[in-house]
Short mmCIF file of C-alpha atoms and ligand atoms in Angstrom, two decimals:
data_model
loop_
_atom_site.label_atom_id
_atom_site.label_comp_id
_atom_site.label_asym_id
_atom_site.label_seq_id
_atom_site.Cartn_x
_atom_site.Cartn_y
_atom_site.Cartn_z
CA MET J 256 -8.70 2.23 7.26
CA LEU J 257 -7.27 5.31 5.56
CA GLY J 258 -8.80 7.49 8.23
CA TRP J 259 -6.83 5.55 10.79
CA VAL J 260 -3.67 5.84 8.79
CA ALA J 261 -4.08 9.57 8.44
CA ALA J 262 -4.79 9.85 12.14
CA ALA J 263 -1.74 7.72 12.89
CA LEU J 264 0.44 9.94 10.78
CA VAL J 265 -0.79 13.14 12.27
CA ALA J 266 -0.28 11.59 15.65
CA VAL J 267 3.22 10.34 14.88
CA ALA J 268 4.22 13.71 13.45
CA ALA J 269 2.84 15.44 16.52
CA GLY J 270 4.42 12.93 18.87
CA TRP J 271 7.73 14.60 19.39
CA ARG J 272 6.02 17.95 19.86
CA LEU J 273 3.78 16.45 22.53
CA SER J 274 6.69 15.13 24.49
CA ARG J 275 8.37 18.54 24.31
CA TRP J 276 5.23 20.27 25.55
CA ARG J 277 5.04 17.85 28.39
CA SER J 278 8.55 18.53 29.55
CA TRP J 279 7.84 22.29 29.35
CA ALA J 280 4.73 21.76 31.44
CA ARG J 281 6.78 19.89 34.00
CA VAL J 282 9.33 22.70 34.09
CA ILE J 283 6.54 25.21 34.62
CA ALA J 284 4.94 23.07 37.32
CA ALA J 285 8.25 22.77 39.09
CA GLU J 286 8.71 26.51 38.92
CA LEU J 287 5.28 27.23 40.39
CA PRO J 288 5.27 28.23 44.02
CA GLY J 289 2.86 25.39 44.78
CA ALA J 290 5.46 22.85 43.68
CA THR J 291 7.49 23.28 46.81
CA PRO J 292 6.06 22.05 50.11
CA ASP J 293 6.33 25.32 52.03
CA SER J 294 5.11 27.71 49.36
CA THR J 295 1.51 28.79 49.05
CA ALA J 296 0.38 27.55 45.68
CA PRO J 297 -1.90 29.36 43.28
CA ASP J 298 -4.04 26.22 43.20
CA GLU J 299 -5.78 26.91 39.94
CA ILE J 300 -2.68 27.26 37.83
CA LEU J 301 -1.24 24.20 39.47
CA ARG J 302 -4.39 22.17 38.84
CA GLY J 303 -4.51 23.41 35.24
CA VAL J 304 -0.95 22.39 34.56
CA ARG J 305 -1.46 19.02 36.21
CA GLY J 306 -4.61 18.46 34.14
CA LEU J 307 -2.62 19.32 31.04
CA CYS J 308 0.03 16.77 32.01
CA ASP J 309 -2.65 14.09 32.51
CA ARG J 310 -4.19 14.79 29.12
CA LEU J 311 -0.78 14.59 27.51
CA ASP J 312 -0.22 11.22 29.18
CA GLU J 313 -3.55 10.00 27.80
CA ARG J 314 -2.69 11.24 24.32
CA GLU J 315 0.63 9.47 24.52
CA SER J 316 -0.91 6.11 25.36
CA GLU J 317 -3.45 6.59 22.53
CA LEU J 318 -0.52 7.17 20.21
CA GLY J 319 1.16 4.04 21.52
CA ARG J 320 -1.95 1.98 20.78
CA LEU J 321 -2.24 3.44 17.29
CA ALA J 322 1.41 2.65 16.57
CA GLY J 323 0.76 -0.89 17.86
CA VAL J 324 -2.11 -1.30 15.38
CA VAL J 325 0.00 -0.12 12.45
CA GLU J 326 2.91 -2.36 13.46
CA GLY J 327 0.68 -5.38 13.97
CA MET J 328 -1.11 -5.21 10.60
CA VAL J 329 -0.80 -8.24 8.33
CA GLU J 330 -0.65 -5.84 5.40
CA GLY J 331 2.50 -3.91 4.70
CA MET J 332 2.10 -0.14 4.96
CA LEU J 333 4.37 2.53 3.58
CA VAL J 334 3.79 6.29 3.71
CA ILE J 335 5.63 8.54 1.29
CA ASP J 336 5.74 12.32 1.49
CA GLY J 337 5.57 14.90 -1.31
CA GLU J 338 9.34 14.66 -1.84
CA GLY J 339 9.20 10.92 -2.35
CA ASN J 340 10.74 10.13 1.05
CA VAL J 341 9.58 7.37 3.37
CA VAL J 342 7.72 8.79 6.35
CA LEU J 343 6.58 5.54 7.86
CA ALA J 344 6.93 1.82 7.14
CA ASN J 345 5.47 -0.88 9.35
CA ARG J 346 7.23 -4.15 10.12
CA ARG J 347 5.37 -6.10 7.42
CA ALA J 348 6.42 -3.55 4.79
CA ASP J 349 10.02 -3.97 5.96
CA GLU J 350 9.69 -7.74 5.45
CA LEU J 351 7.90 -7.64 2.10
CA LEU J 352 10.14 -4.98 0.56
CA ASP J 353 13.30 -6.11 2.29
CA LEU J 354 13.82 -2.64 3.82
CA PRO J 355 16.34 -2.07 6.60
CA SER J 356 14.30 -2.62 9.74
CA GLY J 357 13.63 -0.08 12.47
CA GLU J 358 13.64 3.66 12.05
CA THR J 359 16.69 3.81 9.80
CA HIS J 360 14.63 4.25 6.65
CA THR J 361 12.50 7.21 7.64
CA GLY J 362 13.34 10.37 5.74
CA ARG J 363 15.17 8.50 2.97
CA SER J 364 13.87 8.21 -0.55
CA LEU J 365 12.27 4.88 -1.46
CA ALA J 366 14.55 4.53 -4.50
CA GLU J 367 17.53 4.46 -2.12
CA LEU J 368 16.06 1.66 -0.05
CA ASN J 369 14.49 -0.64 -2.62
CA ARG J 370 15.48 -1.50 -6.20
CA ASP J 371 12.39 -3.40 -7.34
CA PRO J 372 11.62 -1.82 -10.73
CA ASP J 373 7.86 -2.57 -10.62
CA LEU J 374 7.49 -0.84 -7.29
CA LEU J 375 9.54 2.21 -8.26
CA ASP J 376 7.52 2.51 -11.48
CA LEU J 377 4.31 2.50 -9.50
CA VAL J 378 5.57 5.17 -7.11
CA ARG J 379 6.70 7.30 -10.04
CA THR J 380 3.26 7.00 -11.67
CA VAL J 381 1.49 7.88 -8.46
CA ARG J 382 3.70 10.92 -7.87
CA GLN J 383 3.26 12.18 -11.42
CA GLU J 384 -0.53 12.03 -11.33
CA GLU J 385 -1.16 15.77 -11.04
CA GLU J 386 -4.89 15.39 -11.25
CA TRP J 387 -5.12 12.57 -8.78
CA GLU J 388 -7.99 13.56 -6.58
CA GLY J 389 -7.10 11.29 -3.73
CA GLY J 390 -10.56 9.78 -3.92
CA GLN J 391 -9.77 6.91 -6.26
CA PRO J 392 -6.99 4.63 -5.07
CA ILE J 393 -4.70 3.05 -7.66
CA VAL J 394 -4.55 -0.75 -7.42
CA GLN J 395 -1.73 -2.58 -9.12
CA GLU J 396 0.15 -5.87 -8.89
CA VAL J 397 3.91 -5.74 -8.56
CA SER J 398 6.52 -8.49 -8.36
CA VAL J 399 9.29 -8.00 -5.86
CA GLY J 400 12.15 -10.03 -4.41
CA LYS J 401 15.21 -11.49 -6.04
CA GLY J 402 13.52 -13.64 -8.65
CA GLY J 403 10.32 -11.55 -8.62
CA GLU J 404 8.89 -14.47 -6.66
CA THR J 405 6.70 -12.41 -4.33
CA VAL J 406 3.59 -10.97 -5.94
CA LEU J 407 2.05 -8.03 -4.11
CA ARG J 408 -1.24 -6.30 -4.70
CA VAL J 409 -0.57 -2.66 -3.92
CA THR J 410 -3.23 -0.09 -3.17
CA ALA J 411 -1.97 3.47 -3.43
CA SER J 412 -4.13 6.20 -1.90
CA ARG J 413 -3.46 9.86 -1.46
CA LEU J 414 -3.58 11.29 2.04
CA SER J 415 -5.34 14.61 2.10
CA ALA J 416 -6.39 14.81 5.73
CA ARG J 417 -4.19 17.82 6.46
CA GLU J 418 -2.54 20.70 4.65
CA ASP J 419 0.94 19.70 5.80
CA MET J 420 0.43 16.28 4.19
CA GLU J 421 -0.20 17.58 0.72
CA ARG J 422 0.92 15.09 -1.97
CA TRP J 423 1.60 12.42 0.64
CA PHE J 424 0.36 8.95 -0.16
CA VAL J 425 0.06 5.60 1.49
CA LEU J 426 0.81 2.24 -0.10
CA VAL J 427 -0.82 -0.87 1.37
CA PHE J 428 0.67 -4.24 0.34
CA HIS J 429 -1.13 -7.60 0.29
CA ASP J 430 1.01 -10.66 -0.41
CA ILE J 431 -0.91 -12.64 -3.07
CA SER J 432 1.92 -15.01 -4.08
CA ALA J 433 0.09 -18.06 -2.73
CA ILE J 434 -3.06 -17.24 -4.74
CA ARG J 435 -1.05 -16.80 -7.94
CA GLN J 436 0.75 -20.08 -7.29
CA LEU J 437 -2.56 -21.92 -6.83
CA GLU J 438 -3.88 -20.47 -10.07
CA GLN J 439 -0.77 -21.69 -11.86
CA MET J 440 -1.23 -25.16 -10.36
CA ARG J 441 -4.82 -25.25 -11.58
CA ARG J 442 -3.76 -24.28 -15.10
CA ASP J 443 -1.03 -26.95 -15.07
CA PHE J 444 -3.55 -29.50 -13.86
CA VAL J 445 -5.99 -28.81 -16.67
CA ALA J 446 -3.17 -28.97 -19.22
CA ASN J 447 -1.91 -32.26 -17.74
CA VAL J 448 -5.35 -33.88 -17.66
CA SER J 449 -6.00 -32.92 -21.26
CA HIS J 450 -2.64 -34.27 -22.32
CA GLU J 451 -3.07 -37.54 -20.42
CA LEU J 452 -6.54 -38.10 -21.89
CA ARG J 453 -5.49 -37.25 -25.40
CA THR J 454 -2.75 -39.88 -25.64
CA PRO J 455 -4.91 -43.01 -25.20
CA LEU J 456 -7.80 -41.44 -27.11
CA ALA J 457 -5.54 -40.78 -30.09
CA ALA J 458 -4.30 -44.38 -29.99
CA ILE J 459 -7.83 -45.79 -29.82
CA GLY J 460 -8.93 -43.55 -32.69
CA GLY J 461 -5.88 -44.45 -34.80
CA TYR J 462 -6.18 -48.22 -34.39
CA THR J 463 -9.94 -48.19 -34.97
CA GLU J 464 -9.44 -46.29 -38.21
CA THR J 465 -6.78 -48.75 -39.39
CA LEU J 466 -9.11 -51.64 -38.59
CA LEU J 467 -11.95 -50.08 -40.56
CA ASP J 468 -9.61 -49.34 -43.43
CA GLY J 469 -9.03 -53.04 -44.00
CA ALA J 470 -6.94 -54.45 -41.16
CA LEU J 471 -10.09 -56.25 -39.99
CA ASP J 472 -9.66 -58.70 -42.87
CA ASP J 473 -6.47 -60.08 -41.36
CA PRO J 474 -7.59 -61.78 -38.14
CA ALA J 475 -4.12 -61.91 -36.55
CA THR J 476 -3.49 -58.18 -37.07
CA ALA J 477 -7.04 -57.35 -36.09
CA ARG J 478 -6.63 -59.20 -32.81
CA ARG J 479 -3.36 -57.39 -32.02
CA PHE J 480 -4.95 -54.01 -32.75
CA LEU J 481 -8.00 -54.79 -30.66
CA GLU J 482 -5.78 -55.77 -27.74
CA THR J 483 -3.98 -52.45 -28.04
CA ILE J 484 -7.30 -50.63 -28.12
CA GLU J 485 -8.37 -52.51 -25.02
CA ARG J 486 -5.15 -51.58 -23.23
CA HIS J 487 -5.61 -47.90 -24.00
CA SER J 488 -9.25 -47.92 -23.04
CA ASN J 489 -8.35 -49.57 -19.71
CA ARG J 490 -5.82 -46.85 -19.18
CA LEU J 491 -8.44 -44.20 -19.86
CA GLY J 492 -10.75 -45.87 -17.36
CA ARG J 493 -8.01 -45.95 -14.69
CA LEU J 494 -7.19 -42.32 -15.32
CA VAL J 495 -10.80 -41.21 -14.94
CA ASP J 496 -11.25 -43.40 -11.83
CA ASP J 497 -8.15 -41.91 -10.22
CA LEU J 498 -9.23 -38.39 -11.08
CA LEU J 499 -12.64 -38.97 -9.56
CA THR J 500 -11.13 -40.51 -6.41
CA LEU J 501 -8.81 -37.56 -6.06
CA SER J 502 -11.47 -34.95 -6.63
CA ASP J 503 -13.84 -36.66 -4.17
CA LEU J 504 -11.09 -36.67 -1.55
CA GLU J 505 -10.22 -33.05 -2.24
CA LEU J 506 -13.80 -31.89 -2.09
CA GLY J 507 -14.33 -33.80 1.13
CA ARG J 508 -16.99 -35.96 -0.56
CA THR J 509 -15.27 -39.17 0.48
CA GLU J 510 -16.70 -40.31 3.73
CA ILE J 511 -14.00 -41.58 6.08
CA ARG J 512 -15.58 -44.22 8.32
CA ALA J 513 -12.75 -44.70 10.78
CA SER J 514 -12.91 -47.54 13.27
CA ALA J 515 -10.41 -49.78 15.05
CA GLN J 516 -8.77 -51.95 12.41
CA ASP J 517 -6.46 -54.90 12.54
CA GLY J 518 -3.42 -53.54 10.67
CA SER J 519 -1.96 -56.98 9.93
CA ARG J 520 -5.14 -58.20 8.25
CA ILE J 521 -5.04 -55.20 5.91
CA VAL J 522 -1.37 -55.70 5.06
CA ASP J 523 -2.13 -59.38 4.36
CA ALA J 524 -4.99 -58.44 2.05
CA CYS J 525 -2.68 -56.09 0.11
CA PHE J 526 -0.07 -58.81 -0.25
CA GLU J 527 -2.66 -61.22 -1.54
CA THR J 528 -3.83 -58.73 -4.17
CA LEU J 529 -0.32 -57.98 -5.38
CA GLN J 530 1.36 -61.38 -4.93
CA ALA J 531 0.95 -62.35 -8.59
CA LYS J 532 2.28 -59.05 -9.82
CA ALA J 533 5.28 -59.33 -7.50
CA GLU J 534 6.02 -62.84 -8.72
CA ILE J 535 5.95 -61.74 -12.37
CA ALA J 536 8.30 -58.88 -11.49
CA GLY J 537 10.59 -61.24 -9.54
CA VAL J 538 10.22 -59.17 -6.38
CA ALA J 539 9.81 -60.76 -2.95
CA LEU J 540 7.12 -59.42 -0.60
CA GLU J 541 8.14 -59.47 3.07
CA ASN J 542 6.03 -58.82 6.12
CA PRO J 543 8.40 -59.43 9.03
CA VAL J 544 5.99 -58.30 11.75
CA GLY J 545 3.50 -61.04 10.96
CA THR J 546 0.37 -60.69 13.03
CA SER J 547 1.68 -58.21 15.57
CA VAL J 548 0.67 -55.06 13.69
CA PRO J 549 -1.02 -52.70 16.16
CA ARG J 550 -4.65 -51.66 15.83
CA VAL J 551 -5.17 -48.55 13.81
CA GLN J 552 -8.07 -46.07 13.72
CA ALA J 553 -8.86 -45.88 10.02
CA ASP J 554 -11.33 -46.46 7.23
CA PRO J 555 -10.35 -50.01 6.18
CA ASP J 556 -10.99 -49.49 2.44
CA ARG J 557 -9.01 -46.26 2.34
CA LEU J 558 -6.14 -47.66 4.38
CA GLU J 559 -5.96 -50.64 2.05
CA GLN J 560 -6.11 -48.35 -0.99
CA ALA J 561 -3.18 -46.30 0.37
CA LEU J 562 -1.04 -49.33 1.16
CA LEU J 563 -1.87 -50.97 -2.18
CA ASN J 564 -0.68 -47.84 -3.98
CA LEU J 565 2.61 -47.82 -2.10
CA ILE J 566 3.29 -51.56 -2.49
CA ASP J 567 2.34 -51.33 -6.18
CA ASN J 568 4.87 -48.52 -6.64
CA ALA J 569 7.52 -50.45 -4.72
CA ILE J 570 7.05 -53.49 -6.99
CA LYS J 571 7.03 -51.34 -10.15
CA TYR J 572 10.23 -49.51 -9.30
CA THR J 573 12.23 -52.48 -8.00
CA PRO J 574 14.23 -54.59 -10.44
CA SER J 575 13.86 -58.36 -10.43
CA GLY J 576 15.65 -60.00 -7.49
CA GLY J 577 14.80 -57.17 -5.11
CA SER J 578 12.34 -57.08 -2.25
CA VAL J 579 9.53 -55.03 -0.76
CA ARG J 580 9.11 -55.02 3.01
CA VAL J 581 6.12 -53.67 4.91
CA THR J 582 6.45 -52.98 8.61
CA ALA J 583 4.17 -51.35 11.16
CA ARG J 584 4.79 -50.19 14.69
CA LEU J 585 3.08 -48.26 17.40
CA VAL J 586 4.67 -44.89 18.04
CA ARG J 587 4.14 -43.44 21.51
CA ARG J 588 2.90 -39.96 22.21
CA SER J 589 6.37 -38.72 23.18
CA GLU J 590 7.65 -39.55 19.68
CA ALA J 591 4.53 -38.32 17.95
CA PRO J 592 4.54 -35.06 16.04
CA GLU J 593 2.41 -32.38 17.67
CA GLU J 594 -0.35 -32.47 15.08
CA ILE J 595 -1.44 -36.02 15.90
CA ALA J 596 -0.59 -36.21 19.57
CA SER J 597 -2.48 -33.13 20.62
CA SER J 598 -5.16 -32.19 18.11
CA GLU J 599 -6.65 -35.65 17.72
CA GLY J 600 -6.40 -36.42 21.39
CA GLN J 601 -5.05 -39.86 20.44
CA PRO J 602 -2.53 -41.58 22.64
CA ALA J 603 -0.27 -42.46 19.69
CA PHE J 604 -0.21 -43.41 16.05
CA VAL J 605 0.61 -46.42 13.93
CA GLU J 606 3.42 -46.01 11.46
CA PHE J 607 3.44 -48.16 8.33
CA VAL J 608 6.66 -48.26 6.32
CA VAL J 609 6.76 -49.63 2.79
CA ALA J 610 10.44 -50.04 1.90
CA ASP J 611 11.91 -51.42 -1.31
CA THR J 612 15.35 -52.16 -2.69
CA GLY J 613 14.54 -50.47 -6.01
CA VAL J 614 15.84 -47.72 -8.25
CA GLY J 615 15.21 -44.89 -5.78
CA VAL J 616 14.26 -41.29 -6.46
CA PRO J 617 16.70 -38.45 -7.18
CA ALA J 618 16.78 -36.01 -4.25
CA PRO J 619 15.45 -32.98 -6.20
CA ASP J 620 12.32 -34.94 -7.22
CA LEU J 621 11.46 -36.21 -3.73
CA ALA J 622 9.44 -33.22 -2.57
CA ARG J 623 7.32 -33.23 -5.74
CA LEU J 624 6.30 -36.91 -5.87
CA THR J 625 2.90 -36.26 -4.29
CA GLU J 626 1.96 -33.62 -6.87
CA ARG J 627 -0.69 -34.79 -9.29
CA PHE J 628 0.85 -36.28 -12.46
CA TYR J 629 4.39 -35.83 -11.21
CA ARG J 630 6.59 -38.69 -12.38
CA VAL J 631 10.36 -38.96 -12.27
CA ASP J 632 10.46 -40.78 -15.58
CA LYS J 633 7.23 -40.15 -17.49
CA ALA J 634 7.90 -42.65 -20.25
CA ARG J 635 8.80 -45.42 -17.83
CA SER J 636 5.81 -44.79 -15.59
CA ARG J 637 3.44 -44.78 -18.56
CA GLU J 638 4.94 -48.01 -19.85
CA LEU J 639 4.17 -49.52 -16.43
CA GLY J 640 0.59 -48.29 -16.70
CA GLY J 641 1.01 -45.43 -14.21
CA THR J 642 -0.92 -42.18 -14.28
CA GLY J 643 1.12 -40.29 -11.70
CA LEU J 644 -1.88 -39.86 -9.41
CA GLY J 645 -1.19 -42.69 -6.94
CA LEU J 646 0.86 -40.81 -4.38
CA ALA J 647 -1.41 -37.76 -4.56
CA ILE J 648 -4.30 -40.05 -3.63
CA VAL J 649 -2.30 -41.64 -0.78
CA LYS J 650 -1.42 -38.24 0.62
CA HIS J 651 -5.06 -37.15 0.63
CA ILE J 652 -6.19 -40.36 2.30
CA VAL J 653 -3.62 -39.92 5.06
CA GLN J 654 -4.52 -36.27 5.56
CA ALA J 655 -8.22 -37.08 5.71
CA HIS J 656 -7.39 -39.33 8.68
CA GLY J 657 -5.36 -36.62 10.41
CA GLY J 658 -2.15 -38.51 9.75
CA SER J 659 1.01 -37.69 7.84
CA MET J 660 3.27 -39.05 5.13
CA SER J 661 6.99 -38.83 4.40
CA ILE J 662 9.30 -40.32 1.77
CA GLU J 663 12.99 -41.15 1.99
CA SER J 664 14.99 -42.49 -0.89
CA GLU J 665 18.48 -43.22 -2.08
CA LEU J 666 19.28 -43.72 -5.75
CA GLN J 667 19.88 -47.35 -6.69
CA LYS J 668 19.40 -48.36 -3.03
CA GLY J 669 15.68 -48.03 -2.50
CA THR J 670 12.78 -45.99 -1.24
CA ALA J 671 10.86 -45.99 2.05
CA VAL J 672 7.44 -44.37 2.37
CA ARG J 673 6.19 -43.77 5.91
CA LEU J 674 2.47 -43.37 6.64
CA ARG J 675 1.18 -42.42 10.06
CA PHE J 676 -2.41 -43.13 10.99
CA PRO J 677 -3.90 -42.53 14.43
CA ALA J 678 -3.76 -45.60 16.65
CA ALA J 679 -7.05 -47.07 17.81
CA PRO J 680 -7.88 -45.75 21.29
P1 LIG Z 140 -0.10 -44.42 -10.59
O1 LIG Z 140 -1.03 -43.27 -10.71
O2 LIG Z 140 -0.57 -45.56 -11.39
O3 LIG Z 140 0.25 -44.75 -9.19
P2 LIG Z 140 2.66 -43.75 -10.73
O4 LIG Z 140 2.99 -44.94 -9.91
O5 LIG Z 140 3.60 -43.36 -11.81
O6 LIG Z 140 1.24 -43.92 -11.34
P3 LIG Z 140 2.67 -42.29 -8.26
O7 LIG Z 140 2.33 -43.50 -7.51
O8 LIG Z 140 2.01 -41.02 -7.89
O9 LIG Z 140 2.46 -42.47 -9.82
O10 LIG Z 140 4.23 -42.05 -8.17
C1 LIG Z 140 4.78 -40.90 -8.75
C2 LIG Z 140 6.19 -41.13 -9.18
O11 LIG Z 140 7.01 -41.32 -8.02
C3 LIG Z 140 6.41 -42.37 -9.99
O12 LIG Z 140 6.15 -42.16 -11.36
C4 LIG Z 140 7.87 -42.66 -9.74
O13 LIG Z 140 8.68 -41.85 -10.56
C5 LIG Z 140 8.06 -42.20 -8.31
N1 LIG Z 140 7.99 -43.31 -7.33
C6 LIG Z 140 6.93 -43.62 -6.55
N2 LIG Z 140 7.21 -44.66 -5.76
C7 LIG Z 140 8.47 -45.02 -6.03
C8 LIG Z 140 9.34 -46.04 -5.55
N3 LIG Z 140 8.95 -46.91 -4.60
N4 LIG Z 140 10.60 -46.10 -6.04
C9 LIG Z 140 11.00 -45.23 -6.99
N5 LIG Z 140 10.22 -44.25 -7.50
C10 LIG Z 140 8.98 -44.15 -7.03
MG1 LIG Z 141 1.70 -45.42 -8.17
#
């Protein structure tokens, strides 16, 4: 890689000289007697000059290819000379470091073009390393951008291919922001799981201790405590079940046995399961499409699990007197988003919408609802027995089918969750 870079640099630096030589050669050729039709040409000189012109043309297209490689790299590349001025920056470096694009930056000092303190520090260190042999590159992470939101892994290597490049160095930038973000998510997840497990465990431990300390002797109190213990242990069980479901889906361990399914039968089954809960909550369940739900290509258990989650949420977050309505329709290929219409080769997809007249979700929270453990109102969700994993599970189920999910909501008006599954062929 560095060999290429060095070669590219030498080539770029020599580029303008080459083009000058070529024009000289053309002038000479034109001056030669052989260049005019009626003169008698000294053939050898003429051939020599023409050969030279051809070789220069070849060199020029080689240079063009080399420049194309440097420009097309996914890594950013910046070359700095012994004075600290930018000699070369490819397009990706312009993007990552927010440099003025095009040639305008060449010959200017990096400090003039970019104010990211981490980056300038690194360049200063590299330039001050008197004893830097050029053999060992320096690798460092720097944060750039307005909020330091882009994390770059920078490899700084000295270029020592030629004498006239003494103390030059090249910086290669890899954008590792996404990796850092994933690591943060993993840390958050572990912290969340531990916290969620600790709460019911602490309650179970506390009540058990009180019982052993004497509360057992009062049957009424003992019964109340035992019921609380049971509630917390059920919650623990649900939490672990949800975590296992999620991890199986994420690891691809859940087998999706998709076949043509009668959508209306599955919606009916969900309504049956949740009818009692809806009645207690004073929420009406409506299925206006009746039996005309189109056939969907899905794993029936997973589809039911997804719909149950959504209807359960809709009931939980709708005050008494409200309603939950489930509809389904066939969406034709022309309306279908690219990902389903083309990649799956399906003619269309079936769109289920679970809409409620409930409390709604504040706009800033909408995009985060499918994150594991994300809840708008933690206390309220916990009171309702929620773990904050439901929508994450739904999203994975839909994705495993090659479908998609979207949520719309308006505060105090209601929420509509849209699931798209491939239609049965
Ligand atoms: P569970 O893991 O038991 O499903 P949960 O219902 O709290 O717990 P999710 O289903 O993932 O978790 O939902 C995440 C959050 O999204 C909820 O806590 C709630 O704040 C919000 N939410 C989901 N559905 C609705 C809805 N229909 N109306 C209003 N808010 C909703
Ligand atoms: Mg839920």
